[in-house]
XYZ file of C-alpha atoms in Angstrom:
469
model
C 5.722 -32.102 15.502
C 4.785 -35.186 13.206
C 5.155 -34.527 9.520
C 1.747 -35.153 7.215
C 3.856 -38.470 5.621
C 4.416 -40.205 8.840
C 0.850 -39.628 10.274
C -1.421 -42.305 10.668
C -3.690 -43.439 8.478
C -6.896 -42.431 10.485
C -6.464 -39.056 9.745
C -7.091 -37.686 6.231
C -10.979 -37.456 7.008
C -9.970 -34.061 8.872
C -7.579 -32.976 6.143
C -10.366 -33.597 3.324
C -12.973 -31.508 5.786
C -10.033 -28.713 5.757
C -9.495 -29.040 1.757
C -13.001 -28.802 0.952
C -13.441 -25.780 3.211
C -11.051 -23.837 1.882
C -12.192 -24.858 -1.763
C -15.277 -23.419 -1.332
C -14.053 -20.431 0.634
C -11.624 -19.649 -2.233
C -14.799 -19.819 -4.834
C -16.626 -17.340 -2.596
C -13.883 -15.195 -2.504
C -13.056 -15.261 -5.959
C -16.425 -13.727 -6.572
C -16.158 -11.593 -3.504
C -13.090 -9.831 -4.556
C -14.548 -8.385 -7.606
C -17.616 -7.431 -6.176
C -18.917 -5.149 -3.346
C -16.217 -6.679 -0.781
C -13.128 -4.587 -2.279
C -15.669 -1.295 -2.912
C -13.985 0.281 -0.413
C -10.603 -0.333 -1.481
C -11.394 0.642 -4.919
C -12.722 3.804 -3.788
C -9.460 4.328 -1.955
C -7.428 3.188 -4.797
C -9.690 5.438 -7.011
C -8.833 8.463 -4.735
C -5.109 7.970 -4.226
C -4.657 7.467 -8.253
C -6.499 10.930 -8.611
C -4.113 12.584 -5.949
C -1.431 10.971 -7.578
C -2.987 12.391 -11.305
C -3.038 15.855 -9.846
C 0.355 15.727 -8.375
C 1.620 14.215 -11.699
C 0.169 17.132 -13.609
C 1.436 19.731 -11.382
C 5.222 18.272 -11.211
C 4.669 17.531 -14.951
C 2.896 20.743 -16.324
C 2.763 19.604 -19.762
C 1.621 16.030 -19.887
C -1.877 15.290 -21.560
C -4.698 14.489 -18.800
C -4.713 10.595 -20.451
C -0.986 10.446 -19.782
C -0.614 11.827 -16.670
C -3.379 9.483 -15.789
C -1.621 6.533 -16.898
C 1.843 7.932 -14.949
C -0.578 7.678 -11.638
C -1.850 4.737 -11.954
C 1.350 3.201 -12.382
C 2.954 5.158 -9.549
C -0.171 3.722 -7.412
C 0.023 0.400 -8.288
C 3.831 0.438 -7.805
C 3.676 1.824 -4.379
C 1.036 -0.552 -3.268
C 2.205 -3.863 -4.441
C 5.310 -4.034 -2.051
C 2.951 -3.568 0.772
C 0.223 -6.218 -0.758
C 3.255 -8.820 -1.333
C 4.328 -8.466 2.525
C 0.612 -8.624 3.700
C 0.328 -11.841 1.607
C 3.851 -13.569 2.960
C 2.465 -12.360 6.401
C -1.271 -13.971 5.668
C 1.089 -17.225 3.922
C 2.864 -17.478 7.421
C -0.346 -17.326 9.708
C -1.572 -20.127 7.151
C 1.548 -22.161 8.039
C 0.858 -21.727 11.674
C -2.787 -22.796 11.356
C -2.204 -25.723 9.537
C 0.954 -26.507 11.925
C -1.815 -26.410 14.863
C -3.877 -28.350 12.795
C -1.760 -31.151 12.184
C -0.637 -31.385 15.747
C -4.316 -31.921 17.196
C -4.651 -34.120 14.359
C -1.980 -36.386 15.837
C -3.071 -35.920 19.263
C -6.495 -36.996 18.203
C -5.043 -40.669 16.652
C -3.016 -41.044 19.589
C -5.767 -40.654 21.944
C -8.105 -42.677 19.813
C -5.078 -45.520 19.638
C -5.213 -45.455 23.291
C -8.932 -45.599 23.635
C -8.801 -48.924 21.166
C -6.047 -50.271 23.698
C -8.429 -49.515 26.664
C -11.280 -50.756 24.738
C -9.615 -54.446 23.534
C -7.828 -54.316 27.182
C -11.844 -54.487 28.965
C -12.907 -56.983 26.621
C -10.122 -59.146 27.459
C -11.079 -58.736 31.077
C -13.984 -59.402 30.635
C -13.245 -62.473 29.017
C -11.182 -63.071 32.158
C -13.780 -62.283 34.468
C -16.376 -64.926 32.808
C -14.114 -67.546 32.684
C -13.614 -66.836 36.465
C -17.434 -66.773 37.041
C -17.445 -70.349 35.029
C -14.666 -71.656 37.399
C -17.034 -70.128 40.665
C -20.071 -71.526 39.460
C -18.729 -75.069 38.385
C -17.227 -75.452 42.473
C -20.471 -74.497 43.260
C -22.639 -76.785 41.295
C -20.136 -79.659 42.499
C -20.436 -78.659 45.943
C -24.545 -78.777 45.629
C -24.331 -81.556 44.132
C -22.441 -83.524 47.083
C -24.959 -81.779 49.310
C -22.638 -78.522 50.167
C -19.413 -78.426 51.553
C -19.286 -80.249 54.698
C -18.372 -78.601 57.927
C -15.115 -79.728 60.352
C -17.893 -80.777 62.762
C -19.674 -82.968 60.527
C -16.720 -84.318 59.001
C -15.697 -85.492 62.497
C -18.636 -86.983 63.108
C -19.120 -89.103 60.135
C -15.402 -90.304 59.380
C -14.836 -93.768 60.008
C -11.079 -93.981 61.269
C -8.385 -91.489 61.067
C -7.154 -91.983 57.422
C -10.979 -91.269 56.202
C -10.950 -87.947 58.092
C -7.992 -86.863 56.698
C -9.214 -87.612 52.912
C -12.543 -85.735 54.108
C -10.659 -82.349 55.369
C -7.838 -82.760 52.545
C -10.825 -82.372 50.015
C -12.609 -79.795 51.562
C -9.586 -77.510 52.421
C -8.996 -77.993 48.808
C -12.226 -76.670 47.489
C -12.050 -73.880 49.726
C -8.930 -72.594 48.431
C -10.032 -73.200 44.776
C -13.089 -71.050 45.919
C -11.266 -68.312 47.748
C -8.823 -68.244 44.575
C -11.116 -67.937 42.203
C -12.878 -65.217 44.168
C -9.776 -63.353 44.665
C -8.877 -63.352 41.367
C -12.648 -61.936 40.133
C -11.962 -59.031 42.686
C -8.844 -58.225 41.101
C -9.968 -58.431 37.553
C -13.261 -56.230 38.728
C -11.101 -53.550 40.200
C -8.801 -53.678 37.049
C -12.181 -52.983 34.677
C -13.033 -50.740 36.686
C -9.884 -48.625 36.444
C -9.556 -48.883 32.725
C -13.387 -48.107 32.442
C -12.448 -45.074 34.346
C -9.210 -44.465 31.954
C -11.470 -45.278 28.794
C -13.776 -42.343 29.939
C -10.623 -39.917 30.400
C -9.670 -40.846 27.160
C -12.878 -40.129 25.313
C -13.484 -37.032 27.002
C -9.879 -36.219 26.026
C -10.924 -36.988 22.488
C -14.098 -35.074 22.678
C -11.896 -31.794 23.746
C -9.515 -32.328 21.325
C -11.881 -32.775 18.237
C -13.192 -29.131 19.525
C -10.003 -27.777 19.802
C -9.305 -29.521 16.152
C -12.743 -27.790 14.314
C -11.246 -24.454 15.886
C -8.055 -24.887 14.548
C -9.635 -25.783 11.149
C -11.643 -22.622 11.428
C -8.947 -20.710 11.832
C -6.797 -22.206 8.869
C -9.772 -21.797 7.084
C -9.810 -17.975 7.890
C -5.950 -18.161 7.113
C -6.314 -19.626 3.769
C -8.669 -17.314 2.686
C -7.026 -14.193 3.774
C -3.958 -15.391 1.913
C -5.959 -16.213 -0.912
C -7.263 -12.375 -0.754
C -3.708 -11.519 -0.365
C -2.761 -13.007 -3.342
C -5.808 -12.040 -5.825
C -4.844 -8.589 -4.751
C -1.149 -8.848 -5.367
C -1.631 -10.612 -9.107
C -4.163 -7.881 -9.574
C -1.469 -4.834 -8.690
C 0.797 -7.098 -11.117
C -1.430 -7.161 -14.259
C -2.364 -3.378 -13.881
C 1.090 -2.628 -13.247
C 2.295 -4.024 -16.339
C -1.129 -2.585 -18.372
C -0.162 0.960 -17.142
C 3.305 0.351 -18.401
C 2.019 -1.146 -21.277
C 0.096 1.799 -21.679
C 2.522 4.402 -21.024
C 5.032 2.580 -23.594
C 1.934 2.769 -26.433
C 1.834 6.657 -25.722
C 5.247 7.406 -25.840
C 5.443 8.714 -29.536
C 2.221 10.543 -28.896
C 3.725 12.650 -25.737
C 7.102 12.934 -27.830
C 5.406 14.301 -30.432
C 3.669 16.823 -28.010
C 6.905 17.408 -26.331
C 8.139 18.221 -29.634
C 5.571 21.233 -30.543
C 5.616 22.228 -26.760
C 9.176 22.507 -27.134
C 9.358 24.436 -30.267
C 6.428 26.735 -28.726
C 8.197 26.731 -25.361
C 11.730 27.831 -26.890
C 9.998 30.419 -29.401
C 8.298 31.997 -26.371
C 11.259 32.035 -24.290
C 13.082 33.590 -27.353
C 10.485 36.226 -27.887
C 10.941 36.999 -24.479
C 14.220 37.048 -24.112
C 14.897 39.241 -27.723
C 12.231 42.041 -26.284
C 14.128 41.806 -22.613
C 17.714 42.069 -24.678
C 16.216 45.173 -26.549
C 15.171 46.729 -23.734
C 18.536 46.089 -22.101
C 20.054 47.191 -25.309
C 18.050 50.403 -25.364
C 18.342 51.135 -21.513
C 22.529 51.102 -21.866
C 22.423 53.070 -24.792
C 20.378 55.474 -22.725
C 22.545 55.014 -19.996
C 25.471 55.665 -21.771
C 24.031 58.859 -23.388
C 23.249 60.224 -20.201
C 26.877 59.642 -18.665
C 28.504 61.018 -21.695
C 25.879 63.856 -21.551
C 26.600 64.339 -17.873
C 30.549 64.228 -18.601
C 30.426 66.643 -21.299
C 28.348 69.334 -18.714
C 31.265 68.532 -16.419
C 34.111 69.269 -18.683
C 32.259 72.537 -20.492
C 31.427 73.721 -16.581
C 35.351 73.091 -15.523
C 36.312 74.773 -18.330
C 34.286 78.153 -17.734
C 35.630 77.619 -14.375
C 39.321 77.605 -15.671
C 39.767 74.446 -13.558
C 40.567 70.460 -14.628
C 37.817 68.269 -15.745
C 36.507 65.905 -13.192
C 37.013 62.379 -13.540
C 34.757 60.920 -16.374
C 31.655 58.587 -14.755
C 31.261 55.127 -16.283
C 28.034 53.518 -16.985
C 27.124 50.395 -14.247
C 27.332 47.280 -15.840
C 26.120 45.422 -12.450
C 22.708 43.854 -13.001
C 20.161 45.435 -10.755
C 18.842 43.635 -7.494
C 15.437 42.085 -9.080
C 13.715 43.287 -5.611
C 13.948 47.069 -7.026
C 10.915 45.815 -8.892
C 9.085 44.998 -5.568
C 7.009 42.194 -6.669
C 4.064 40.980 -4.507
C 2.025 37.647 -4.396
C -0.550 37.583 -7.391
C -2.489 35.277 -5.888
C -3.593 34.516 -2.225
C -3.080 30.529 -2.555
C -0.410 28.018 -0.607
C 2.178 26.447 -3.332
C 1.489 23.686 -4.442
C 4.532 22.722 -7.063
C 7.689 24.479 -6.812
C 10.146 25.933 -9.441
C 13.100 23.489 -10.588
C 14.022 20.396 -11.794
C 11.863 17.388 -12.501
C 13.026 13.914 -13.212
C 11.644 11.465 -16.148
C 8.089 9.952 -14.782
C 8.180 6.478 -14.422
C 7.492 4.057 -17.713
C 6.870 7.559 -19.715
C 9.764 9.827 -21.334
C 13.309 10.414 -21.409
C 12.901 14.231 -22.422
C 15.554 13.910 -25.311
C 17.817 12.345 -23.371
C 17.839 14.992 -20.653
C 16.331 13.339 -18.007
C 14.053 15.567 -17.026
C 12.889 19.124 -17.674
C 12.883 22.363 -15.814
C 9.390 23.433 -14.094
C 10.044 26.652 -15.067
C 7.431 28.244 -12.783
C 5.440 27.505 -9.315
C 1.914 26.745 -9.013
C -0.386 28.099 -6.719
C -3.181 25.915 -5.700
C -5.939 28.512 -5.951
C -9.756 27.588 -6.487
C -10.994 28.355 -9.766
C -12.245 31.778 -9.984
C -9.460 33.263 -7.454
C -8.790 36.506 -8.623
C -5.106 37.000 -10.133
C -3.770 40.496 -9.427
C -0.666 41.872 -10.934
C 2.317 41.973 -9.011
C 4.170 44.656 -10.325
C 2.950 47.591 -12.817
C 3.889 47.197 -16.367
C 2.406 46.625 -19.736
C 0.398 43.297 -21.018
C 2.295 42.106 -23.658
C 0.231 38.930 -24.328
C -3.132 37.809 -23.610
C -3.551 34.770 -25.533
C -6.941 32.893 -25.467
C -6.771 28.807 -24.945
C -8.061 28.500 -28.454
C -4.754 29.677 -29.850
C -3.020 26.502 -29.593
C 0.159 28.312 -32.048
C 1.194 30.777 -29.006
C 1.723 27.948 -25.802
C 0.461 24.653 -26.509
C -0.955 23.375 -23.000
C -1.148 27.016 -21.048
C -4.524 27.760 -21.483
C -5.807 31.220 -21.314
C -2.459 33.325 -20.297
C -0.593 36.501 -20.120
C 2.272 38.065 -20.292
C 3.162 41.222 -18.505
C 6.373 43.035 -18.909
C 7.460 45.212 -16.402
C 10.295 46.675 -18.007
C 13.929 47.718 -16.839
C 15.263 48.611 -13.694
C 18.634 49.542 -14.168
C 20.437 46.643 -15.575
C 17.643 44.188 -15.047
C 14.373 43.271 -17.288
C 11.588 41.329 -15.913
C 8.347 39.760 -17.645
C 6.027 37.463 -15.880
C 3.809 34.784 -16.997
C 0.248 33.278 -15.998
C -0.946 30.149 -17.655
C -4.354 28.325 -16.879
C -6.670 31.012 -16.178
C -10.300 30.819 -16.627
C -10.394 34.028 -17.997
C -8.414 37.213 -18.282
C -9.825 40.890 -17.614
C -6.794 42.881 -19.455
C -6.010 43.319 -23.121
C -2.619 43.478 -25.156
C -0.933 47.070 -24.955
C -2.927 47.949 -21.613
C -0.601 49.174 -18.635
C -1.585 47.687 -15.238
C -0.921 49.147 -12.021
C 0.709 46.755 -9.157
C -2.507 45.176 -7.271
C -4.838 45.530 -10.596
C -6.869 42.618 -11.548
C -5.474 40.759 -14.677
C -7.937 37.896 -14.507
C -9.047 34.539 -12.698
C -7.679 31.172 -11.648
C -8.865 28.274 -13.993
C -7.873 25.001 -15.552
C -7.402 25.279 -18.927
C -5.011 23.980 -21.132
C -3.259 21.096 -19.910
C -4.455 21.174 -16.089
C -6.541 18.175 -14.394
C -7.021 20.625 -11.667
C -7.649 24.518 -10.595
C -4.307 26.194 -10.075
C -2.382 29.495 -11.394
C 1.011 28.522 -12.946
C 3.327 31.709 -12.265
C 6.623 32.530 -14.072
C 9.181 35.310 -13.724
C 11.383 35.876 -16.563
C 14.104 37.852 -15.827
C 17.212 38.945 -18.524
C 15.915 36.471 -20.616
C 15.908 33.832 -18.215
C 13.290 31.677 -16.223
C 14.233 32.051 -12.334
C 12.716 30.825 -9.199
C 9.838 33.548 -8.526
C 9.952 32.679 -4.571
C 13.485 34.746 -4.849
C 11.738 37.670 -6.045
C 8.586 37.804 -4.195
């Protein structure tokens, strides 16, 4: 392909047209990109951010709504940026291909125009030669007319005066005839050449017309490719700006989030410590009761042996093995799928470091239930806490929440927690049976969507509820 630097000077008009069209298209595109042309894309992105925010809120239970929104935006922008950059690369490739085709067609048009100029020049030259030949023929005819015409052989014989005169006359006539015939032959050949050149010229003109049509089509394709590339470039630039803005916003919110987490950490630690201490006391009481029961059983066995005058049996020993938690017979507290499971959560991009831990434990499971869905006690127990969302001193971000104490079975103590309730229908100290209504799913506290956060605390530690249900 001929490079732009080596193309003939006749082509810039085509290129100028392309640049002018592209410049106009770029202006129109810039206006369109920020207007209704991208409405669907903006709606899709908004939906993606909202879905990501819901996921973020479920994953990072206690991030406030504003922070989780920025985390979601950053995640969506980062997800979309590689695809947008690849689309830009692809669009730029199409521009290069289209521009190459325009360049090739431009070269072909220039070559055809050069051929046309050559043929046109040749036709003019041939026409000039034909005019000269016709002048020669005219001169011969004029001279013959002045001499009374070219004499025939018979008249030459009759009019001759001796052999020498006859010979001269015949030689002159032959010479005239040869000149005239040669001139006529040359004129015929020039005429044929001229006709052939005109046919070639017509073919070249048709080729130029066809190439111009192709060039215009190629220019249109190039324009569309450049418009598309400009649109992709605008998307990439916008995503980069939005990513930087979201990251900056999260950086600015770090102190706020860290302060919130510090308060949360304190409240969570106190709540867990309260449950752990309560369960420790319950287990200790149960241990002592078990030891007392075993000691009493051993005493009675020894007394019975003494009365029967036989050796005392080996004393019983209290069990120290924790009871299988399945003994509590937990059932599902709500009929809904799980949207977020129990386990470790890494640091959300660009936000907080969780005090250098790199993440935190999502200490329960989230059930994706609609607000107002009934929540039932998974097993019998006492209502240890029923706290309104307005009481932030108890558990920041938990909203309306309830804690059930299911007591001790063997060497295991169990409690269950229910967060973000719309409302609860139990009161502290009340005993509830398995399957009894305790409240309704909601989105109070740090929550961006209706769900139930459900925890199981076994022997002072949060465990995966799915291992007990």
